[in-house]
mmCIF file of C-alpha atoms and ligand atoms in Angstrom:
data_model
loop_
_atom_site.group_PDB
_atom_site.id
_atom_site.type_symbol
_atom_site.label_atom_id
_atom_site.label_comp_id
_atom_site.label_asym_id
_atom_site.label_seq_id
_atom_site.Cartn_x
_atom_site.Cartn_y
_atom_site.Cartn_z
ATOM 1 C CA MET A 1 39.233 17.182 -4.912
ATOM 2 C CA GLY A 2 42.924 16.760 -4.050
ATOM 3 C CA GLU A 3 44.599 13.496 -4.845
ATOM 4 C CA ARG A 4 44.365 10.989 -2.024
ATOM 5 C CA VAL A 5 47.292 8.682 -1.484
ATOM 6 C CA ILE A 6 46.307 5.305 -0.148
ATOM 7 C CA PRO A 7 49.114 3.236 1.376
ATOM 8 C CA LEU A 8 47.833 -0.118 0.178
ATOM 9 C CA THR A 9 50.650 -2.075 1.700
ATOM 10 C CA ASP A 10 49.358 -1.394 5.212
ATOM 11 C CA TRP A 11 46.289 -3.527 4.899
ATOM 12 C CA ARG A 12 47.440 -6.063 2.347
ATOM 13 C CA ARG A 13 50.485 -7.131 4.318
ATOM 14 C CA GLY A 14 49.495 -10.050 6.513
ATOM 15 C CA ALA A 15 51.296 -11.297 9.550
ATOM 16 C CA ALA A 16 53.551 -14.131 8.416
ATOM 17 C CA MET A 17 52.634 -17.458 9.935
ATOM 18 C CA ALA A 18 55.279 -19.898 10.993
ATOM 19 C CA ARG A 19 54.573 -23.577 10.624
ATOM 20 C CA PRO A 20 53.339 -24.573 14.069
ATOM 21 C CA ALA A 21 55.386 -27.009 16.118
ATOM 22 C CA ALA A 22 52.820 -28.744 18.324
ATOM 23 C CA PRO A 23 49.687 -29.768 16.442
ATOM 24 C CA ILE A 24 46.239 -28.749 17.691
ATOM 25 C CA ALA A 25 43.506 -31.101 16.488
ATOM 26 C CA ALA A 26 40.113 -29.798 15.359
ATOM 27 C CA THR A 27 37.313 -30.586 17.807
ATOM 28 C CA GLY A 28 34.560 -28.544 16.182
ATOM 29 C CA LEU A 29 34.478 -26.464 19.365
ATOM 30 C CA LEU A 30 37.158 -23.866 18.722
ATOM 31 C CA ALA A 31 36.605 -20.710 20.786
ATOM 32 C CA ASP A 32 38.499 -17.418 20.926
ATOM 33 C CA ALA A 33 40.031 -15.690 23.959
ATOM 34 C CA ARG A 34 36.576 -14.302 24.843
ATOM 35 C CA GLY A 35 34.833 -17.656 24.520
ATOM 36 C CA ARG A 36 33.296 -16.885 21.137
ATOM 37 C CA PRO A 37 32.974 -19.923 18.846
ATOM 38 C CA LEU A 38 33.963 -19.943 15.176
ATOM 39 C CA ARG A 39 30.801 -20.568 13.150
ATOM 40 C CA ASP A 40 30.737 -18.319 10.113
ATOM 41 C CA LEU A 41 33.387 -17.934 7.389
ATOM 42 C CA ARG A 42 33.095 -15.101 4.882
ATOM 43 C CA ILE A 43 35.179 -15.638 1.798
ATOM 44 C CA SER A 44 36.083 -12.774 -0.502
ATOM 45 C CA VAL A 45 36.520 -14.206 -3.992
ATOM 46 C CA THR A 46 37.558 -10.979 -5.732
ATOM 47 C CA ASP A 47 38.635 -7.470 -4.740
ATOM 48 C CA ARG A 48 37.021 -6.071 -7.902
ATOM 49 C CA CYS A 49 33.573 -4.558 -8.120
ATOM 50 C CA ASN A 50 31.587 -3.014 -10.958
ATOM 51 C CA PHE A 51 29.977 -0.486 -8.553
ATOM 52 C CA ARG A 52 31.715 2.448 -6.889
ATOM 53 C CA CYS A 53 29.483 3.011 -3.850
ATOM 54 C CA SER A 54 30.886 6.038 -2.043
ATOM 55 C CA TYR A 55 30.634 4.309 1.350
ATOM 56 C CA CYS A 56 32.699 1.327 0.172
ATOM 57 C CA MET A 57 34.836 1.912 -2.955
ATOM 58 C CA PRO A 58 34.727 5.636 -3.713
ATOM 59 C CA LYS A 59 35.466 6.370 -7.348
ATOM 60 C CA GLU A 60 38.117 8.976 -6.634
ATOM 61 C CA VAL A 61 40.203 6.393 -4.753
ATOM 62 C CA PHE A 62 39.430 3.203 -6.656
ATOM 63 C CA ASP A 63 39.926 4.608 -10.128
ATOM 64 C CA ASN A 64 41.827 3.224 -13.107
ATOM 65 C CA ARG A 65 45.131 3.844 -11.334
ATOM 66 C CA HIS A 66 44.216 1.519 -8.494
ATOM 67 C CA ALA A 67 46.114 -1.762 -8.672
ATOM 68 C CA PHE A 68 43.723 -4.619 -8.044
ATOM 69 C CA LEU A 69 45.208 -7.986 -7.180
ATOM 70 C CA PRO A 70 46.701 -9.995 -10.052
ATOM 71 C CA HIS A 71 45.035 -13.332 -10.735
ATOM 72 C CA SER A 72 48.038 -15.243 -9.379
ATOM 73 C CA ALA A 73 47.524 -13.607 -5.966
ATOM 74 C CA LEU A 74 43.949 -14.857 -5.659
ATOM 75 C CA LEU A 75 43.260 -18.106 -3.879
ATOM 76 C CA SER A 76 42.267 -20.758 -6.388
ATOM 77 C CA PHE A 77 38.949 -22.580 -5.994
ATOM 78 C CA GLU A 78 40.886 -25.631 -4.773
ATOM 79 C CA GLU A 79 42.700 -23.543 -2.152
ATOM 80 C CA ILE A 80 39.460 -21.935 -0.964
ATOM 81 C CA THR A 81 37.740 -25.311 -0.733
ATOM 82 C CA ARG A 82 40.616 -26.839 1.188
ATOM 83 C CA LEU A 83 40.584 -24.010 3.714
ATOM 84 C CA ALA A 84 36.795 -24.105 4.008
ATOM 85 C CA ARG A 85 36.992 -27.825 4.795
ATOM 86 C CA LEU A 86 39.553 -27.203 7.549
ATOM 87 C CA PHE A 87 37.487 -24.346 8.996
ATOM 88 C CA THR A 88 34.443 -26.595 8.987
ATOM 89 C CA ALA A 89 36.277 -29.113 11.139
ATOM 90 C CA HIS A 90 36.798 -26.307 13.671
ATOM 91 C CA GLY A 91 33.067 -25.538 13.881
ATOM 92 C CA VAL A 92 32.186 -23.355 10.884
ATOM 93 C CA ARG A 93 28.629 -24.070 9.724
ATOM 94 C CA LYS A 94 28.022 -21.156 7.401
ATOM 95 C CA LEU A 95 29.990 -20.056 4.338
ATOM 96 C CA ARG A 96 29.281 -16.737 2.644
ATOM 97 C CA LEU A 97 30.908 -15.797 -0.655
ATOM 98 C CA THR A 98 31.440 -12.094 -0.992
ATOM 99 C CA GLY A 99 33.901 -9.518 -2.285
ATOM 100 C CA GLY A 100 34.228 -7.110 -4.142
ATOM 101 C CA GLU A 101 31.440 -8.364 -6.332
ATOM 102 C CA PRO A 102 31.573 -12.175 -6.117
ATOM 103 C CA LEU A 103 29.654 -12.734 -9.356
ATOM 104 C CA LEU A 104 32.535 -11.049 -11.220
ATOM 105 C CA ARG A 105 34.814 -13.983 -10.356
ATOM 106 C CA LYS A 106 34.927 -16.176 -13.442
ATOM 107 C CA ASN A 107 33.026 -19.465 -13.042
ATOM 108 C CA VAL A 108 32.139 -18.731 -9.433
ATOM 109 C CA GLU A 109 29.384 -21.342 -9.731
ATOM 110 C CA ASP A 110 32.143 -23.977 -9.981
ATOM 111 C CA LEU A 111 33.400 -22.840 -6.583
ATOM 112 C CA VAL A 112 29.840 -23.032 -5.238
ATOM 113 C CA ALA A 113 29.620 -26.619 -6.484
ATOM 114 C CA MET A 114 32.888 -27.508 -4.763
ATOM 115 C CA LEU A 115 31.870 -25.901 -1.475
ATOM 116 C CA SER A 116 28.414 -27.417 -1.535
ATOM 117 C CA GLY A 117 30.055 -30.841 -1.379
ATOM 118 C CA LEU A 118 31.518 -30.075 2.069
ATOM 119 C CA ARG A 119 29.857 -31.433 5.179
ATOM 120 C CA ALA A 120 30.204 -30.744 8.882
ATOM 121 C CA PRO A 121 31.869 -33.586 10.825
ATOM 122 C CA ASP A 122 28.381 -34.766 11.899
ATOM 123 C CA GLY A 123 27.332 -34.981 8.237
ATOM 124 C CA GLU A 124 25.197 -31.813 8.335
ATOM 125 C CA GLU A 125 25.046 -29.682 5.180
ATOM 126 C CA LEU A 126 26.585 -26.229 5.460
ATOM 127 C CA ASP A 127 24.615 -23.036 5.033
ATOM 128 C CA LEU A 128 26.091 -21.767 1.757
ATOM 129 C CA THR A 129 25.194 -18.216 0.802
ATOM 130 C CA LEU A 130 26.457 -15.273 -1.261
ATOM 131 C CA THR A 131 26.213 -11.483 -1.013
ATOM 132 C CA THR A 132 25.914 -9.603 -4.299
ATOM 133 C CA ASN A 133 25.049 -6.202 -5.692
ATOM 134 C CA GLY A 134 22.580 -8.041 -7.917
ATOM 135 C CA SER A 135 23.909 -6.692 -11.199
ATOM 136 C CA LEU A 136 24.646 -10.147 -12.647
ATOM 137 C CA LEU A 137 22.113 -12.104 -10.656
ATOM 138 C CA ARG A 138 19.422 -12.371 -13.307
ATOM 139 C CA ARG A 139 21.933 -14.146 -15.538
ATOM 140 C CA LYS A 140 23.484 -16.318 -12.831
ATOM 141 C CA ALA A 141 20.728 -17.225 -10.350
ATOM 142 C CA ALA A 142 19.684 -20.554 -11.904
ATOM 143 C CA ALA A 143 23.289 -21.763 -12.309
ATOM 144 C CA LEU A 144 24.119 -20.801 -8.718
ATOM 145 C CA LYS A 145 21.117 -22.711 -7.430
ATOM 146 C CA ALA A 146 21.974 -25.738 -9.557
ATOM 147 C CA ALA A 147 25.517 -25.641 -8.151
ATOM 148 C CA GLY A 148 24.187 -25.873 -4.604
ATOM 149 C CA LEU A 149 23.868 -22.299 -3.356
ATOM 150 C CA ARG A 150 21.145 -22.045 -0.736
ATOM 151 C CA ARG A 151 20.358 -18.340 -0.473
ATOM 152 C CA VAL A 152 21.512 -14.888 -1.587
ATOM 153 C CA THR A 153 21.717 -11.483 0.026
ATOM 154 C CA VAL A 154 21.300 -8.585 -2.404
ATOM 155 C CA SER A 155 22.422 -5.030 -1.705
ATOM 156 C CA LEU A 156 20.058 -2.240 -2.755
ATOM 157 C CA ASP A 157 20.198 1.227 -1.214
ATOM 158 C CA ALA A 158 17.179 2.943 -2.786
ATOM 159 C CA LEU A 159 14.178 2.427 -5.025
ATOM 160 C CA ASP A 160 14.505 5.868 -6.504
ATOM 161 C CA ASP A 161 16.633 5.435 -9.603
ATOM 162 C CA ALA A 162 18.393 8.798 -9.366
ATOM 163 C CA ILE A 163 19.425 8.178 -5.757
ATOM 164 C CA PHE A 164 20.519 4.593 -6.381
ATOM 165 C CA GLN A 165 22.522 5.528 -9.451
ATOM 166 C CA ARG A 166 24.223 8.314 -7.529
ATOM 167 C CA MET A 167 25.061 5.914 -4.704
ATOM 168 C CA ASN A 168 26.462 3.134 -6.899
ATOM 169 C CA ASP A 169 28.186 5.894 -8.898
ATOM 170 C CA VAL A 170 28.207 3.915 -12.129
ATOM 171 C CA GLY A 171 24.636 4.702 -13.186
ATOM 172 C CA PHE A 172 23.357 1.164 -12.553
ATOM 173 C CA PRO A 173 19.524 1.077 -12.611
ATOM 174 C CA VAL A 174 17.275 -0.179 -9.789
ATOM 175 C CA ALA A 175 15.155 -2.231 -12.210
ATOM 176 C CA ASP A 176 18.049 -4.566 -13.012
ATOM 177 C CA VAL A 177 18.703 -5.291 -9.325
ATOM 178 C CA LEU A 178 14.996 -5.951 -8.774
ATOM 179 C CA ALA A 179 15.061 -8.315 -11.764
ATOM 180 C CA GLY A 180 17.978 -10.107 -10.103
ATOM 181 C CA ILE A 181 15.981 -10.508 -6.893
ATOM 182 C CA ASP A 182 13.035 -11.903 -8.872
ATOM 183 C CA ALA A 183 15.339 -14.331 -10.663
ATOM 184 C CA ALA A 184 16.845 -15.467 -7.356
ATOM 185 C CA LEU A 185 13.401 -16.144 -5.922
ATOM 186 C CA ALA A 186 12.287 -17.941 -9.073
ATOM 187 C CA ALA A 187 15.408 -20.114 -8.890
ATOM 188 C CA GLY A 188 14.653 -21.087 -5.276
ATOM 189 C CA LEU A 189 17.328 -18.949 -3.597
ATOM 190 C CA GLY A 190 14.870 -17.373 -1.176
ATOM 191 C CA PRO A 191 14.056 -15.943 1.175
ATOM 192 C CA VAL A 192 16.264 -13.171 -0.189
ATOM 193 C CA LYS A 193 17.846 -10.764 2.266
ATOM 194 C CA VAL A 194 18.118 -7.224 0.923
ATOM 195 C CA ASN A 195 20.774 -4.946 2.451
ATOM 196 C CA MET A 196 20.239 -1.196 2.491
ATOM 197 C CA VAL A 197 23.060 0.967 3.873
ATOM 198 C CA VAL A 198 21.438 4.103 5.254
ATOM 199 C CA LYS A 199 23.275 7.432 4.989
ATOM 200 C CA ARG A 200 21.729 10.538 6.457
ATOM 201 C CA GLY A 201 20.679 13.068 3.854
ATOM 202 C CA VAL A 202 21.532 10.665 1.040
ATOM 203 C CA ASN A 203 18.936 7.875 1.122
ATOM 204 C CA ASP A 204 17.269 7.980 4.536
ATOM 205 C CA HIS A 205 14.002 9.223 2.999
ATOM 206 C CA GLU A 206 13.937 5.903 1.102
ATOM 207 C CA ILE A 207 13.545 3.868 4.330
ATOM 208 C CA VAL A 208 9.745 3.727 4.277
ATOM 209 C CA PRO A 209 9.355 3.389 0.459
ATOM 210 C CA MET A 210 11.844 0.493 0.474
ATOM 211 C CA ALA A 211 10.003 -1.240 3.327
ATOM 212 C CA SER A 212 6.678 -0.655 1.612
ATOM 213 C CA HIS A 213 7.920 -2.113 -1.670
ATOM 214 C CA PHE A 214 9.414 -5.249 -0.181
ATOM 215 C CA ARG A 215 6.533 -6.082 2.156
ATOM 216 C CA ASP A 216 3.891 -5.440 -0.500
ATOM 217 C CA ARG A 217 5.620 -7.230 -3.349
ATOM 218 C CA TYR A 218 7.379 -10.079 -1.576
ATOM 219 C CA GLY A 219 5.922 -10.502 1.945
ATOM 220 C CA CYS A 220 7.959 -13.159 3.758
ATOM 221 C CA ALA A 221 10.032 -14.011 0.662
ATOM 222 C CA ALA A 222 12.302 -10.972 1.163
ATOM 223 C CA VAL A 223 13.775 -9.545 4.354
ATOM 224 C CA LEU A 224 14.909 -5.933 4.087
ATOM 225 C CA ARG A 225 17.786 -5.113 6.437
ATOM 226 C CA PHE A 226 18.821 -1.570 7.282
ATOM 227 C CA ILE A 227 22.568 -1.256 7.889
ATOM 228 C CA GLU A 228 24.118 1.626 9.789
ATOM 229 C CA PHE A 229 26.797 3.343 7.694
ATOM 230 C CA MET A 230 30.027 1.968 9.162
ATOM 231 C CA ASP A 231 33.575 3.293 9.536
ATOM 232 C CA VAL A 232 35.117 0.360 7.690
ATOM 233 C CA GLY A 233 38.373 0.989 5.847
ATOM 234 C CA ALA A 234 39.928 4.416 5.551
ATOM 235 C CA THR A 235 38.570 5.802 2.321
ATOM 236 C CA ASN A 236 34.848 6.410 2.761
ATOM 237 C CA GLY A 237 35.016 9.690 4.675
ATOM 238 C CA TRP A 238 32.912 8.277 7.519
ATOM 239 C CA ARG A 239 31.410 10.726 10.018
ATOM 240 C CA MET A 240 29.077 9.903 12.883
ATOM 241 C CA ASP A 241 26.763 12.668 11.628
ATOM 242 C CA ASP A 242 26.065 10.580 8.510
ATOM 243 C CA VAL A 243 24.879 7.580 10.535
ATOM 244 C CA VAL A 244 21.148 7.130 11.021
ATOM 245 C CA PRO A 245 20.889 5.064 14.226
ATOM 246 C CA SER A 246 18.753 1.947 13.891
ATOM 247 C CA SER A 247 16.498 3.269 16.665
ATOM 248 C CA GLN A 248 15.545 6.136 14.329
ATOM 249 C CA VAL A 249 15.038 3.767 11.403
ATOM 250 C CA LEU A 250 12.702 1.707 13.578
ATOM 251 C CA GLY A 251 10.868 4.848 14.706
ATOM 252 C CA ARG A 252 10.185 5.847 11.119
ATOM 253 C CA LEU A 253 8.955 2.357 10.226
ATOM 254 C CA GLN A 254 6.714 2.202 13.283
ATOM 255 C CA GLN A 255 4.967 5.381 12.183
ATOM 256 C CA ALA A 256 3.896 3.473 9.075
ATOM 257 C CA TRP A 257 3.250 -0.042 10.429
ATOM 258 C CA PRO A 258 3.015 -1.722 13.844
ATOM 259 C CA LEU A 259 6.026 -3.998 14.383
ATOM 260 C CA HIS A 260 7.074 -6.398 17.122
ATOM 261 C CA ALA A 261 10.508 -7.722 18.099
ATOM 262 C CA LEU A 262 11.331 -11.280 16.997
ATOM 263 C CA GLU A 263 13.746 -13.778 18.522
ATOM 264 C CA SER A 264 17.089 -14.013 16.749
ATOM 265 C CA ALA A 265 17.197 -16.939 14.337
ATOM 266 C CA ALA A 266 20.752 -18.013 15.202
ATOM 267 C CA PRO A 267 23.399 -17.178 17.813
ATOM 268 C CA GLY A 268 25.727 -14.389 16.662
ATOM 269 C CA GLU A 269 23.186 -13.088 14.135
ATOM 270 C CA THR A 270 24.055 -9.556 13.003
ATOM 271 C CA ALA A 271 20.498 -8.281 12.532
ATOM 272 C CA GLN A 272 17.854 -7.559 15.137
ATOM 273 C CA ARG A 273 14.616 -8.897 13.687
ATOM 274 C CA TRP A 274 11.265 -7.104 13.731
ATOM 275 C CA GLY A 275 8.030 -8.574 12.346
ATOM 276 C CA TYR A 276 5.094 -6.675 10.848
ATOM 277 C CA ASP A 277 2.052 -7.207 13.079
ATOM 278 C CA ASP A 278 -0.076 -7.962 10.018
ATOM 279 C CA GLY A 279 2.168 -10.910 9.096
ATOM 280 C CA ARG A 280 3.571 -9.334 5.905
ATOM 281 C CA GLY A 281 7.095 -10.418 6.697
ATOM 282 C CA GLU A 282 9.933 -8.901 8.687
ATOM 283 C CA ILE A 283 12.785 -6.391 8.596
ATOM 284 C CA GLY A 284 16.261 -6.448 10.129
ATOM 285 C CA LEU A 285 18.355 -3.754 11.801
ATOM 286 C CA ILE A 286 22.138 -4.045 11.676
ATOM 287 C CA SER A 287 23.455 -1.610 14.249
ATOM 288 C CA SER A 288 27.179 -2.118 14.281
ATOM 289 C CA VAL A 289 27.779 1.536 15.207
ATOM 290 C CA THR A 290 25.144 2.293 17.861
ATOM 291 C CA GLN A 291 24.596 -1.174 19.360
ATOM 292 C CA ALA A 292 27.773 -3.169 18.857
ATOM 293 C CA PHE A 293 27.355 -6.931 18.695
ATOM 294 C CA CYS A 294 30.981 -7.976 19.160
ATOM 295 C CA HIS A 295 30.149 -9.992 22.269
ATOM 296 C CA ASP A 296 28.863 -12.919 20.230
ATOM 297 C CA CYS A 297 30.638 -12.314 16.906
ATOM 298 C CA ASN A 298 31.453 -15.724 15.470
ATOM 299 C CA ARG A 299 32.661 -14.581 12.037
ATOM 300 C CA ALA A 300 36.063 -15.019 10.435
ATOM 301 C CA ARG A 301 36.957 -13.479 7.098
ATOM 302 C CA LEU A 302 39.197 -14.869 4.407
ATOM 303 C CA SER A 303 40.550 -12.221 2.055
ATOM 304 C CA THR A 304 40.823 -12.644 -1.688
ATOM 305 C CA GLU A 305 44.485 -13.550 -1.335
ATOM 306 C CA GLY A 306 44.108 -15.845 1.628
ATOM 307 C CA GLN A 307 44.610 -13.705 4.690
ATOM 308 C CA LEU A 308 42.543 -14.569 7.705
ATOM 309 C CA PHE A 309 40.936 -11.526 9.351
ATOM 310 C CA LEU A 310 39.319 -11.732 12.761
ATOM 311 C CA CYS A 311 37.304 -8.526 12.585
ATOM 312 C CA LEU A 312 35.754 -6.341 9.886
ATOM 313 C CA PHE A 313 37.687 -3.432 11.400
ATOM 314 C CA ALA A 314 41.061 -5.164 11.672
ATOM 315 C CA SER A 315 44.205 -3.612 10.321
ATOM 316 C CA GLN A 316 46.103 -6.835 9.759
ATOM 317 C CA GLY A 317 45.355 -10.367 8.640
ATOM 318 C CA HIS A 318 47.146 -13.680 9.050
ATOM 319 C CA ASP A 319 48.680 -15.109 5.929
ATOM 320 C CA LEU A 320 47.217 -18.561 5.250
ATOM 321 C CA ARG A 321 48.156 -18.496 1.562
ATOM 322 C CA SER A 322 51.847 -18.817 2.329
ATOM 323 C CA LEU A 323 51.054 -21.949 4.321
ATOM 324 C CA LEU A 324 48.917 -23.327 1.492
ATOM 325 C CA ARG A 325 51.573 -22.607 -1.108
ATOM 326 C CA GLY A 326 54.477 -23.553 1.118
ATOM 327 C CA GLY A 327 53.535 -27.204 1.405
ATOM 328 C CA ALA A 328 51.849 -27.091 4.825
ATOM 329 C CA THR A 329 49.852 -30.178 5.738
ATOM 330 C CA ASP A 330 46.181 -30.101 6.759
ATOM 331 C CA ALA A 331 47.337 -30.605 10.352
ATOM 332 C CA ASP A 332 49.645 -27.563 10.088
ATOM 333 C CA ILE A 333 46.873 -25.325 8.766
ATOM 334 C CA THR A 334 44.335 -26.671 11.261
ATOM 335 C CA THR A 335 46.775 -25.804 14.039
ATOM 336 C CA ALA A 336 47.468 -22.350 12.617
ATOM 337 C CA ILE A 337 43.745 -21.539 12.456
ATOM 338 C CA ALA A 338 43.319 -22.754 16.042
ATOM 339 C CA GLN A 339 46.184 -20.573 17.248
ATOM 340 C CA VAL A 340 44.959 -17.460 15.477
ATOM 341 C CA TRP A 341 41.308 -17.822 16.488
ATOM 342 C CA GLY A 342 42.279 -18.939 19.990
ATOM 343 C CA GLY A 343 44.128 -15.655 20.522
ATOM 344 C CA ARG A 344 41.323 -13.478 19.147
ATOM 345 C CA GLU A 345 40.411 -10.533 21.347
ATOM 346 C CA ASP A 346 38.947 -8.181 18.709
ATOM 347 C CA ARG A 347 35.876 -6.133 19.601
ATOM 348 C CA TYR A 348 36.365 -2.963 17.630
ATOM 349 C CA SER A 349 32.753 -1.809 17.578
ATOM 350 C CA GLU A 350 32.469 -2.042 21.355
ATOM 351 C CA LEU A 351 35.627 0.033 21.773
ATOM 352 C CA ARG A 352 34.897 2.541 18.994
ATOM 353 C CA GLY A 353 35.692 6.029 20.200
ATOM 354 C CA SER A 354 37.175 4.875 23.515
ATOM 355 C CA ALA A 355 40.818 5.176 24.541
ATOM 356 C CA ALA A 356 41.211 1.411 24.092
ATOM 357 C CA ALA A 357 40.186 1.560 20.417
ATOM 358 C CA PRO A 358 42.905 0.938 17.826
ATOM 359 C CA GLN A 359 44.655 4.223 17.114
ATOM 360 C CA ALA A 360 44.661 6.177 13.886
ATOM 361 C CA GLY A 361 47.731 5.204 11.928
ATOM 362 C CA GLU A 362 46.734 1.568 12.223
ATOM 363 C CA ARG A 363 45.052 1.636 8.861
ATOM 364 C CA ARG A 364 41.933 -0.537 8.733
ATOM 365 C CA VAL A 365 41.477 -3.031 5.942
ATOM 366 C CA GLU A 366 39.092 -2.096 3.117
ATOM 367 C CA MET A 367 35.788 -3.946 3.036
ATOM 368 C CA HIS A 368 35.872 -4.935 -0.639
ATOM 369 C CA TYR A 369 39.167 -6.736 0.065
ATOM 370 C CA ILE A 370 38.007 -8.872 3.003
ATOM 371 C CA GLY A 371 34.371 -8.996 2.040
ATOM 372 C CA GLY A 372 31.263 -7.609 3.701
HETATM 373 N N1 SAM B 1 29.434 -6.524 -3.868
HETATM 374 C C1 SAM B 1 28.617 -7.240 -2.941
HETATM 375 C C2 SAM B 1 27.444 -6.392 -2.507
HETATM 376 O O1 SAM B 1 27.283 -5.273 -2.988
HETATM 377 O O2 SAM B 1 26.660 -6.865 -1.698
HETATM 378 C C3 SAM B 1 29.343 -7.819 -1.740
HETATM 379 C C4 SAM B 1 30.378 -6.992 -1.060
HETATM 380 S S1 SAM B 1 29.770 -5.593 -0.182
HETATM 381 C C5 SAM B 1 31.260 -5.001 0.538
HETATM 382 C C6 SAM B 1 28.908 -6.337 1.172
HETATM 383 C C7 SAM B 1 27.954 -5.448 1.916
HETATM 384 O O3 SAM B 1 28.676 -4.476 2.629
HETATM 385 C C8 SAM B 1 26.956 -4.689 1.070
HETATM 386 O O4 SAM B 1 25.656 -4.929 1.528
HETATM 387 C C9 SAM B 1 27.351 -3.262 1.264
HETATM 388 O O5 SAM B 1 26.266 -2.409 1.152
HETATM 389 C C10 SAM B 1 27.931 -3.287 2.666
HETATM 390 N N2 SAM B 1 28.811 -2.169 2.970
HETATM 391 C C11 SAM B 1 29.890 -1.769 2.296
HETATM 392 N N3 SAM B 1 30.450 -0.687 2.879
HETATM 393 C C12 SAM B 1 29.696 -0.392 3.965
HETATM 394 C C13 SAM B 1 29.765 0.613 4.981
HETATM 395 N N4 SAM B 1 30.704 1.545 4.989
HETATM 396 N N5 SAM B 1 28.838 0.577 5.948
HETATM 397 C C14 SAM B 1 27.857 -0.361 5.951
HETATM 398 N N6 SAM B 1 27.758 -1.333 5.031
HETATM 399 C C15 SAM B 1 28.662 -1.342 4.033
#
């Protein structure tokens, strides 16, 4: 394969943020230009990962010549916690730690402990969760729970070892991820959500075996979610032909078991829920490509180095780290967040393929950098 040149600066350069003049106070009701509230903050704690999934961090691009962020560029735990507190005042009720692989960040359980001390203005606890590839979960589950983590989402793309090892591209075995899921459940981090990215011709024949395994072994304690392969970033060689639409995933499952649609558990939820008629739990369908759910997207993303992104498919973030490190007050940062979210118009998935979609040349941010 020819060498691919990735212009990293495009997606790591955030829009500079001036210190705002007129303060905007947090009311807990911040809404964007389309009336969408801010409820969910995803925080990427590292841009590093020990897997090289071809749909996310392909090995030929993210090899030993790739320059990951230096430690000094990363937000510290204190900086992350300060921002999370200010976002909470604006209405955020859910924090998800992600990456990269979040369990690679040294002492991440200390960050969990700091975040678990935050409360909504009405005193409510926040929903504190983490998405992981599961590789370090067996070792870390108990400490994460003790630090205050509520739940985990674990990514697993196949039960067949050869397929999974080919997909993670580092030869990581299925059994170790399953052991991580067991450890998470034993530690009280359930129900565990399990994310399977489906790629046509790669792992789509694993749809029914995966569903069978999780319903038989875990019942309601695990929720398997099928994710359409998405055109995030610019390195994964995405083609529509590789996407298995959720409608087809559902069709294959319904040939094996009767299922019924369930109400969504929370506004802005990414997955459509389906329950097994026999009560053995449920599955989720995340259809960002074929059934965009931008209309109620309430998620903001904080990159590893403190850029605020308004959409998974954005090409530019807003630099909060320079405010943090430039002596901005809480009121300054609160105002900056309000201005950025208040101007949010993003709805990439709804526009995908249309003339109004962002044009090629605007290079989209990579998912491991802003977090999944
Ligand atoms: N390392 C962690 C993990 O594996 O879960 C967290 C980061 S990962 C970027 C978050 C989620 O994004 C994973 O479930 C992963 O499968 C999913 N993901 C990454 N690239 C994707 C793509 N192109 N399409 C759909 N999902 C993707």
